[in-house]
Coordinates of C-alpha atoms and ligand atoms in Angstrom, one line a residue:
Chain A
X1 CA 130.1 69.5 116.7
X2 CA 133.0 69.9 114.9
X3 CA 133.1 73.3 112.5
X4 CA 135.3 74.7 110.2
X5 CA 135.8 78.4 110.1
X6 CA 136.9 80.4 106.8
X7 CA 138.0 83.9 108.9
X8 CA 139.0 87.5 107.2
X9 CA 141.9 88.0 108.7
X10 CA 143.6 91.8 108.1
X11 CA 145.9 93.7 109.7
X12 CA 144.5 96.9 108.8
X13 CA 143.1 99.1 106.5
X14 CA 146.2 99.2 104.1
X15 CA 146.9 95.2 104.6
X16 CA 145.6 93.3 101.3
X17 CA 144.4 90.6 104.1
X18 CA 143.1 87.2 103.4
X19 CA 141.2 84.2 104.7
X20 CA 142.5 82.0 107.3
X21 CA 141.0 78.6 108.1
X22 CA 140.6 77.5 111.7
X23 CA 139.1 73.5 113.2
X24 CA 137.6 74.7 116.7
X25 CA 135.6 71.2 118.1
X26 CA 133.3 70.8 120.9
X27 CA 131.0 73.7 119.4
X28 CA 127.7 73.5 121.7
X29 CA 124.4 74.1 120.1
X30 CA 123.8 76.5 122.8
X31 CA 126.7 78.6 122.2
X32 CA 126.5 81.8 120.2
X33 CA 128.3 82.9 117.2
X34 CA 130.4 85.3 119.3
X35 CA 130.8 82.9 122.0
X36 CA 132.9 80.7 119.0
X37 CA 134.8 83.3 118.1
X38 CA 135.5 84.0 122.0
X39 CA 136.7 80.5 122.3
X40 CA 138.5 80.5 119.8
X41 CA 140.4 83.5 120.3
X42 CA 140.8 82.2 123.7
X43 CA 143.4 79.8 121.8
X44 CA 144.9 81.6 119.5
X45 CA 145.9 83.9 122.8
X46 CA 147.6 80.7 124.3
X47 CA 149.3 79.7 121.3
X48 CA 150.9 83.3 121.2
X49 CA 148.8 84.2 118.8
X50 CA 147.2 87.2 117.1
X51 CA 143.2 86.6 118.4
X52 CA 140.4 87.8 115.5
X53 CA 139.5 91.5 116.3
X54 CA 135.5 91.9 115.7
X55 CA 133.1 94.1 116.8
X56 CA 130.2 93.8 119.4
X57 CA 128.8 95.3 122.8
X58 CA 125.3 94.3 124.0
X59 CA 125.5 90.8 122.5
X60 CA 122.0 91.0 123.2
X61 CA 120.7 92.4 120.0
X62 CA 120.1 96.2 120.7
X63 CA 123.5 97.6 120.1
X64 CA 124.3 97.1 116.3
X65 CA 127.7 96.7 117.4
X66 CA 128.3 93.4 116.0
X67 CA 129.2 92.7 112.2
X68 CA 129.8 89.6 110.6
X69 CA 129.4 88.8 107.1
X70 CA 128.5 85.1 107.7
X71 CA 127.9 82.7 104.2
X72 CA 126.9 85.1 102.7
X73 CA 124.7 86.5 104.4
X74 CA 125.0 89.6 107.1
X75 CA 124.6 88.3 110.6
X76 CA 123.9 84.9 109.4
X77 CA 121.3 83.0 108.4
X78 CA 118.6 83.8 110.8
X79 CA 115.8 86.3 110.4
X80 CA 115.6 89.9 111.9
X81 CA 118.7 88.5 114.0
X82 CA 122.1 90.2 114.7
X83 CA 125.3 88.1 114.6
X84 CA 125.4 88.0 118.5
X85 CA 121.9 86.5 118.8
X86 CA 122.8 83.6 116.4
X87 CA 123.1 80.5 117.9
X88 CA 125.2 77.7 116.8
X89 CA 121.9 75.1 116.4
X90 CA 121.6 77.5 112.8
X91 CA 125.0 75.1 112.1
X92 CA 125.5 71.3 111.6
X93 CA 128.5 69.1 112.5
X94 CA 131.0 69.6 110.3
X95 CA 129.7 72.7 108.1
X96 CA 132.4 75.4 107.1
X97 CA 131.3 79.0 107.6
X98 CA 133.1 81.9 105.7
X99 CA 133.4 84.9 108.0
X100 CA 134.0 88.3 106.1
X101 CA 133.4 91.6 107.1
X102 CA 131.4 94.3 105.9
X103 CA 132.2 95.1 102.7
X104 CA 132.1 98.9 101.3
X105 CA 134.2 101.5 100.5
X106 CA 132.6 103.7 102.7
X107 CA 133.3 100.8 106.0
X108 CA 136.8 100.4 105.9
X109 CA 138.4 97.6 107.6
X110 CA 139.9 98.6 110.2
X111 CA 141.6 94.9 111.4
X112 CA 139.5 91.6 110.4
X113 CA 136.4 91.9 111.0
X114 CA 136.0 95.1 112.3
X115 CA 134.9 98.2 110.4
X116 CA 134.5 101.2 110.6
X117 CA 131.1 102.7 110.6
X118 CA 131.4 106.6 111.1
X119 CA 130.1 107.6 107.7
X120 CA 126.7 106.9 109.6
X121 CA 127.9 109.0 112.3
X122 CA 128.3 111.6 109.9
X123 CA 125.3 111.1 108.3
X124 CA 123.5 111.7 111.3
X125 CA 124.7 114.9 112.2
X126 CA 124.3 116.2 108.9
X127 CA 120.9 116.2 109.7
X128 CA 119.1 113.3 112.3
X129 CA 118.2 115.4 115.4
X130 CA 116.0 118.6 116.3
X131 CA 116.3 121.5 118.0
X132 CA 114.9 122.2 120.8
X133 CA 115.8 123.3 123.8
X134 CA 117.3 120.6 126.4
X135 CA 115.9 121.0 130.3
X136 CA 113.2 119.1 131.7
X137 CA 111.5 116.8 129.8
X138 CA 107.9 118.0 128.3
X139 CA 105.0 116.0 129.3
X140 CA 104.6 112.9 126.8
X141 CA 100.6 113.8 125.9
X142 CA 101.3 117.4 125.2
X143 CA 101.2 117.0 121.8
X144 CA 98.6 114.7 120.0
X145 CA 100.3 112.2 117.6
X146 CA 98.6 109.8 115.9
X147 CA 99.1 106.3 117.1
X148 CA 99.8 104.8 113.3
X149 CA 102.1 107.1 112.9
X150 CA 103.4 107.2 116.5
X151 CA 104.1 103.2 115.9
X152 CA 105.7 103.6 112.1
X153 CA 108.3 106.5 114.4
X154 CA 108.7 103.9 116.7
X155 CA 109.6 101.0 114.3
X156 CA 112.0 103.3 112.4
X157 CA 114.1 103.9 115.8
X158 CA 114.5 100.1 115.8
X159 CA 117.4 100.7 113.6
X160 CA 120.1 100.1 115.4
X161 CA 123.0 101.6 112.4
X162 CA 124.4 98.1 112.6
X163 CA 125.1 98.4 108.7
X164 CA 124.2 95.4 108.0
X165 CA 121.8 97.0 105.0
X166 CA 124.5 98.7 103.6
X167 CA 126.9 95.1 104.1
X168 CA 123.5 93.3 102.1
X169 CA 123.3 95.4 99.4
X170 CA 125.2 94.8 96.3
X171 CA 125.1 98.5 95.6
X172 CA 126.6 99.4 99.3
X173 CA 123.8 101.6 99.2
X174 CA 122.9 103.1 102.8
X175 CA 119.7 104.0 102.1
X176 CA 117.5 101.9 104.4
X177 CA 119.7 103.4 107.1
X178 CA 119.6 106.7 105.7
X179 CA 115.5 106.5 105.1
X180 CA 115.2 105.0 108.9
X181 CA 116.5 108.8 110.1
X182 CA 114.8 110.5 108.1
X183 CA 111.7 108.8 108.6
X184 CA 111.7 108.6 112.6
X185 CA 111.7 112.3 112.7
X186 CA 109.7 113.3 109.7
X187 CA 106.8 110.6 110.9
X188 CA 106.6 113.2 114.5
X189 CA 105.5 116.9 114.9
X190 CA 108.5 117.5 116.6
X191 CA 110.7 116.3 113.5
X192 CA 108.4 118.7 110.8
X193 CA 110.0 122.0 111.9
X194 CA 113.8 120.4 109.5
X195 CA 112.1 117.8 107.6
X196 CA 113.2 119.5 104.3
X197 CA 116.4 120.2 105.4
X198 CA 116.9 117.0 106.9
X199 CA 116.2 115.2 104.3
X200 CA 118.3 117.1 101.8
X201 CA 121.4 117.2 104.7
X202 CA 121.1 113.4 105.2
X203 CA 121.0 112.5 101.4
X204 CA 123.7 114.9 100.4
X205 CA 126.3 113.2 103.0
X206 CA 124.9 109.9 102.2
X207 CA 126.8 110.7 98.9
X208 CA 129.4 112.1 100.0
X209 CA 130.2 109.1 102.1
X210 CA 130.3 107.3 98.8
X211 CA 127.6 104.6 99.4
X212 CA 125.9 103.6 96.3
X213 CA 122.7 104.3 94.9
X214 CA 119.7 102.1 95.9
X215 CA 118.4 100.0 93.0
X216 CA 115.4 98.7 95.0
X217 CA 116.2 95.2 95.3
X218 CA 115.0 94.7 98.8
X219 CA 118.5 93.1 100.1
X220 CA 118.2 95.4 103.0
X221 CA 114.8 94.5 104.4
X222 CA 115.9 91.1 103.7
X223 CA 118.8 91.3 106.3
X224 CA 118.0 94.0 108.3
X225 CA 117.7 92.1 111.8
X226 CA 115.3 95.5 113.1
X227 CA 112.9 94.6 110.2
X228 CA 113.4 98.2 109.1
X229 CA 110.7 97.9 105.6
X230 CA 112.0 99.5 102.7
X231 CA 108.7 101.8 102.7
X232 CA 110.8 104.0 105.0
X233 CA 113.4 104.3 101.2
X234 CA 109.8 105.6 99.7
X235 CA 109.1 108.2 102.5
X236 CA 113.0 109.1 102.0
X237 CA 112.2 109.5 98.2
X238 CA 108.5 111.5 99.0
X239 CA 110.8 113.6 101.4
X240 CA 113.0 114.6 99.1
X241 CA 111.3 115.2 95.9
X242 CA 109.2 117.7 98.0
X243 CA 112.4 119.3 99.7
X244 CA 113.5 119.7 95.9
X245 CA 110.7 121.8 95.1
X246 CA 109.9 123.8 98.4
X247 CA 112.9 123.8 100.7
X248 CA 114.0 127.0 101.7
X249 CA 117.8 127.1 101.4
Chain B
X1 CA 119.0 122.5 97.0
X2 CA 119.3 124.5 93.7
X3 CA 117.9 121.8 91.1
X4 CA 121.5 121.4 89.8
X5 CA 122.5 120.3 92.9
X6 CA 119.4 117.8 93.2
X7 CA 119.8 116.2 90.0
X8 CA 123.3 115.7 90.8
X9 CA 122.4 113.4 94.2
X10 CA 121.8 109.7 93.9
X11 CA 118.0 109.7 94.5
X12 CA 117.9 112.9 92.0
X13 CA 119.8 110.9 89.1
X14 CA 117.8 107.7 90.0
X15 CA 114.5 109.9 89.4
X16 CA 115.3 110.7 86.2
X17 CA 116.2 107.2 85.1
X18 CA 112.6 106.7 86.6
X19 CA 110.9 109.0 84.9
X20 CA 112.9 108.6 81.6
X21 CA 112.4 104.5 82.5
X22 CA 108.1 105.3 82.5
X23 CA 107.9 107.1 79.6
X24 CA 109.4 104.8 77.5
X25 CA 107.1 102.5 79.6
X26 CA 104.0 104.2 78.1
X27 CA 105.7 104.2 74.6
X28 CA 106.1 100.5 74.3
X29 CA 102.0 100.4 75.3
X30 CA 101.6 102.7 72.2
X31 CA 104.1 101.0 70.0
X32 CA 102.7 97.7 70.4
X33 CA 99.0 98.6 69.9
X34 CA 100.3 100.0 66.4
X35 CA 102.6 96.9 65.0
X36 CA 99.4 94.6 66.3
X37 CA 98.1 95.8 62.4
X38 CA 101.9 94.4 60.9
X39 CA 99.5 91.0 61.7
X40 CA 96.6 92.1 59.5
X41 CA 97.5 89.7 55.6
X42 CA 95.8 93.2 53.5
X43 CA 99.0 93.7 51.8
X44 CA 100.0 96.1 54.2
X45 CA 97.3 98.5 53.9
X46 CA 96.3 99.3 57.9
X47 CA 100.1 99.2 59.2
X48 CA 101.4 101.1 56.3
X49 CA 98.3 103.8 56.6
X50 CA 99.4 104.0 60.6
X51 CA 103.0 104.2 59.7
X52 CA 102.6 107.0 57.0
X53 CA 100.7 108.9 59.5
X54 CA 103.2 108.1 62.2
X55 CA 106.2 110.0 59.7
X56 CA 104.3 112.8 58.7
X57 CA 102.7 114.2 61.9
X58 CA 104.7 117.0 63.6
X59 CA 103.9 116.0 67.2
X60 CA 104.0 112.7 66.1
X61 CA 107.8 113.6 65.0
X62 CA 108.8 115.9 67.6
X63 CA 107.7 112.9 70.4
X64 CA 109.6 110.6 67.9
X65 CA 112.7 112.1 68.4
X66 CA 112.6 113.1 71.6
X67 CA 111.9 109.3 72.1
X68 CA 115.4 108.5 71.0
X69 CA 117.0 111.3 73.6
X70 CA 114.9 109.6 76.6
X71 CA 116.0 106.6 75.8
X72 CA 120.2 107.6 75.9
X73 CA 119.3 110.1 79.0
X74 CA 117.8 107.1 80.7
X75 CA 120.9 104.5 79.8
X76 CA 123.5 107.2 80.5
X77 CA 122.1 107.7 83.8
X78 CA 121.6 104.3 84.2
X79 CA 125.2 103.4 83.5
X80 CA 126.9 106.3 85.2
X81 CA 124.6 105.1 88.5
X82 CA 126.1 101.8 87.6
X83 CA 129.4 102.4 88.4
X84 CA 129.0 104.0 91.0
X85 CA 127.4 101.5 92.9
X86 CA 130.5 99.0 91.7
X87 CA 132.9 101.0 93.3
X88 CA 131.1 101.6 96.4
X89 CA 132.2 97.8 97.1
X90 CA 135.7 97.6 96.0
X91 CA 136.2 94.6 97.8
X92 CA 133.7 92.0 97.0
X93 CA 132.5 89.2 99.2
X94 CA 133.9 85.3 98.9
X95 CA 130.4 84.3 99.3
X96 CA 126.9 85.6 97.6
X97 CA 123.6 84.8 98.9
X98 CA 122.1 84.7 95.3
X99 CA 118.3 84.8 95.6
X100 CA 118.2 84.7 99.0
X101 CA 117.7 88.1 99.5
X102 CA 117.2 89.8 96.5
X103 CA 115.0 88.6 92.9
X104 CA 117.2 87.6 89.9
X105 CA 115.7 90.4 88.2
X106 CA 116.6 93.0 90.2
X107 CA 120.5 92.4 90.0
X108 CA 120.1 91.7 86.3
X109 CA 118.8 95.2 85.0
X110 CA 121.9 97.1 84.3
X111 CA 122.9 93.8 81.9
X112 CA 119.4 93.6 80.8
X113 CA 119.3 97.0 80.1
X114 CA 122.5 96.6 77.7
X115 CA 121.1 93.8 75.8
X116 CA 117.8 95.9 75.7
X117 CA 120.6 98.5 73.8
X118 CA 122.2 96.4 71.1
X119 CA 119.0 95.7 70.3
X120 CA 117.6 98.4 69.9
X121 CA 120.5 100.1 68.5
X122 CA 119.3 97.2 65.1
X123 CA 115.8 97.6 65.3
X124 CA 116.1 101.7 64.7
X125 CA 118.6 101.0 61.8
X126 CA 116.7 97.7 60.2
X127 CA 113.3 99.4 60.1
X128 CA 113.2 103.8 61.1
X129 CA 116.6 104.5 59.5
X130 CA 115.1 102.5 56.4
X131 CA 112.2 104.1 56.3
X132 CA 113.5 107.3 57.0
X133 CA 116.4 107.7 54.7
X134 CA 116.6 104.5 52.8
X135 CA 115.2 103.1 49.8
X136 CA 111.7 102.4 50.2
X137 CA 109.2 101.0 48.0
X138 CA 105.6 102.9 47.6
X139 CA 102.3 101.9 47.6
X140 CA 99.2 103.6 47.7
X141 CA 95.9 102.6 49.2
X142 CA 93.3 104.5 47.7
X143 CA 93.0 108.1 48.9
X144 CA 96.1 107.4 50.8
X145 CA 99.0 107.4 47.5
X146 CA 102.6 107.0 47.6
X147 CA 103.3 105.9 50.7
X148 CA 106.3 103.3 52.3
X149 CA 106.1 99.6 52.1
X150 CA 107.1 99.1 55.4
X151 CA 104.9 96.3 55.9
X152 CA 107.1 94.6 52.9
X153 CA 110.4 95.3 54.9
X154 CA 109.3 93.8 57.7
X155 CA 107.8 90.8 56.3
X156 CA 110.7 90.4 54.6
X157 CA 113.1 90.9 57.3
X158 CA 111.3 88.2 59.4
X159 CA 111.7 85.5 56.8
X160 CA 115.3 85.4 58.3
X161 CA 115.7 83.0 61.4
X162 CA 118.5 84.8 63.2
X163 CA 116.7 88.5 62.9
X164 CA 113.1 86.5 64.6
X165 CA 115.5 84.6 67.4
X166 CA 117.2 88.5 67.8
X167 CA 113.7 89.5 68.2
X168 CA 112.4 87.5 70.6
X169 CA 115.7 87.4 73.0
X170 CA 115.2 91.4 72.5
X171 CA 112.0 91.0 74.0
X172 CA 113.0 88.5 76.9
X173 CA 115.6 90.9 78.0
X174 CA 112.4 93.8 77.7
X175 CA 110.1 91.4 79.8
X176 CA 113.1 91.2 82.7
X177 CA 113.9 94.5 82.9
X178 CA 110.3 95.8 83.4
X179 CA 109.3 92.6 86.0
X180 CA 111.7 94.9 88.5
X181 CA 112.1 98.2 86.3
X182 CA 108.0 99.2 86.5
X183 CA 107.9 98.2 90.2
X184 CA 111.5 99.9 91.2
X185 CA 110.4 103.6 89.0
X186 CA 106.9 103.7 91.6
X187 CA 109.1 103.2 94.9
X188 CA 111.7 105.7 93.3
X189 CA 108.9 108.0 93.2
X190 CA 108.1 107.3 96.9
X191 CA 104.8 105.6 95.8
X192 CA 104.6 102.7 98.4
X193 CA 101.2 101.7 100.1
X194 CA 99.6 98.7 101.3
X195 CA 96.7 99.4 99.4
X196 CA 98.5 100.0 95.9
X197 CA 101.8 97.9 96.0
X198 CA 99.6 94.6 95.1
X199 CA 98.3 96.6 91.8
X200 CA 102.2 98.0 91.3
X201 CA 103.4 93.9 91.4
X202 CA 100.8 93.3 89.3
X203 CA 101.1 95.9 86.0
X204 CA 104.4 95.3 86.5
X205 CA 104.9 91.5 86.7
X206 CA 101.8 90.8 84.2
X207 CA 101.3 93.6 82.2
X208 CA 104.7 94.9 81.7
X209 CA 106.6 91.9 82.4
X210 CA 104.7 89.6 79.9
X211 CA 101.6 90.6 78.6
X212 CA 104.0 93.6 76.4
X213 CA 106.8 91.4 75.8
X214 CA 105.1 88.6 75.1
X215 CA 102.7 91.0 72.4
X216 CA 106.1 92.4 71.1
X217 CA 107.6 88.6 70.5
X218 CA 104.4 87.0 68.5
X219 CA 104.6 89.1 65.8
X220 CA 108.0 88.1 64.1
X221 CA 107.1 84.5 64.9
X222 CA 103.7 84.8 63.6
X223 CA 104.8 86.0 60.3
X224 CA 108.1 84.1 59.9
X225 CA 105.7 80.5 60.0
X226 CA 103.3 82.2 57.6
X227 CA 105.9 82.8 55.6
X228 CA 107.2 79.7 55.6
X229 CA 103.8 77.6 55.0
Ligands
HEM301 C1 112.2 100.4 76.0 C2 113.4 100.7 76.7 C3 113.2 100.8 78.0 C4 112.4 100.5 79.1 C5 111.0 100.7 79.3 C6 113.1 101.0 80.2 C7 112.7 101.2 81.5 C8 113.4 101.2 83.0 C9 112.6 101.5 84.1 C10 110.9 101.4 84.2 C11 113.2 101.0 85.1 C12 113.5 101.8 86.8 C13 113.7 102.7 87.5 C14 114.1 103.0 88.7 O1 114.6 102.3 89.6 O2 113.9 103.9 89.1 C15 114.8 101.3 84.2 C16 115.7 101.0 85.1 C17 117.5 101.0 84.4 N1 116.6 100.6 83.1 FE1 116.4 101.0 81.6 N2 114.3 100.9 80.4 C18 114.9 100.7 78.6 C19 115.9 100.8 78.4 C20 117.4 101.0 78.9 C21 118.3 100.4 77.8 C22 118.4 100.6 76.8 C23 119.3 100.6 79.4 C24 121.0 100.4 79.4 C25 121.7 100.7 78.8 C26 118.7 100.5 80.7 C27 119.3 100.3 81.7 C28 118.7 100.6 82.7 C29 119.1 100.5 84.4 C30 120.8 100.4 84.4 C31 118.5 101.3 85.3 C32 118.3 101.0 87.0 C33 118.3 99.5 87.4 C34 117.8 99.9 88.4 O3 117.4 100.7 89.3 O4 117.3 98.9 89.6 N3 117.5 100.7 80.4 N4 114.6 100.9 83.0
SF4_302 S1 118.5 99.8 108.7 FE1 118.6 97.8 109.9 S2 120.2 96.6 109.2 FE2 120.4 99.3 108.3 S3 121.5 99.8 109.9 FE3 119.8 99.8 110.8 S4 119.0 98.1 112.2 FE4 120.8 98.0 110.8
FES303 S1 126.6 92.8 120.3 FE1 125.0 94.4 119.9 S2 123.7 93.7 118.5 FE2 124.9 92.6 119.0

């Protein structure tokens, strides 16, 4: 296949940036989306040009590093698929593909398609933990946990922190991410002791980072590669309301 | 977290928008029920008696003033959140997903809300202001004496085609606002449960999104056609 790529190029966070158009030929339908960028970058390097910066690590859909906003869709057109797992059979010969970085004030562009997602780390640091002594692993069955709750906590824990929810949301809201991190702990007995403080601290940090507020459009859920449900946002809202009434601090 | 901090967070503000929004939802039901008396061709007896009762009952007057404050709180906080949300994405995308990832209604809340706000200003100036502070003819029906003839004012207003069109458009905006608004408010309050989500959607879309606005919109249209025939 022959494809036209219109890619956002930006030297650094200060640079204004703009689109560059590249023609790539001999694209195989078996290639992943990132492999097309590898091929293109190799060519740019051989031509003595600056390769396109983009984030990637595992390339198997589990790390959350890859992040591209492709033709108006976070991680491209496939449902519950990260950019690294998107394959070129999704496209036809002659297609034009527009690739942009995640756009949010809280995710400043570092270079080209790579953005700084450390705001997510700070939200987790604000409360996404439980305070226990580490050391010997405790017996997995020491605390009985309802299977339904365990499954729901596990589903929330599937969040890979990729930021597609923020990228897809018209308000750049981080509610889906934050709600997943609050839920995975709030649903388990180990997470209960600090659950109210956690909800308050993580929401406060989320606001401080400059993410927008949720208007329940559901775009995050539609684009999340891990299928995180907005029922987690409802749980975060319940946790937060409960904390408002009776948190200790 | 103190309550002052709580209501300054994004979720706290959304809760205020949601709570005031749900209060307004309950108001539109009562308002429509009363307004249907306008369709009775009884010279206004049922409607004017009802309007006089509403205008003189202390509790209802209190709620009526509260209502105007609630509309202002709802609009001011909602607009404040909307601006915050706009600044959360300083550089816009070149390509947007349209309706592929979210419903059109859910993205037009601020626009439809603003149309509604303009509609409400016109609406209140036209009827509520005239009833309370303007010149209005008086009528008597048996035991009920010397009540303002708001019925006549309304019928007179709906002779004018552009006013009828304005009211119908206002109700289209109400429909579009509530199709997402009711469901959204439930989610904001944490009400999201597979057992009730179907019911919430049904009430939000079927009742608040269709039946209520349609009921309101029918009134000016019917009155208009009754008067030209
Ligand atoms: C009769 C009048 C109105 C009713 C019944 C109503 C109802 C609602 C409801 C139920 C919500 C959902 C709250 C939530 O998402 O938590 C809402 C949201 C909202 N309303 Fe209204 N509203 C009315 C008038 C207005 C007016 C006059 C404005 C603006 C000037 C407005 C602007 C908004 C905005 C911007 C939102 C937030 C959008 C979102 O969360 O997606 N509304 N309204
Ligand atoms: S909730 Fe989904 S879209 Fe958001 S960061 Fe987690 S995995 Fe990515
Ligand atoms: S590179 Fe790890 S999820 Fe895509």
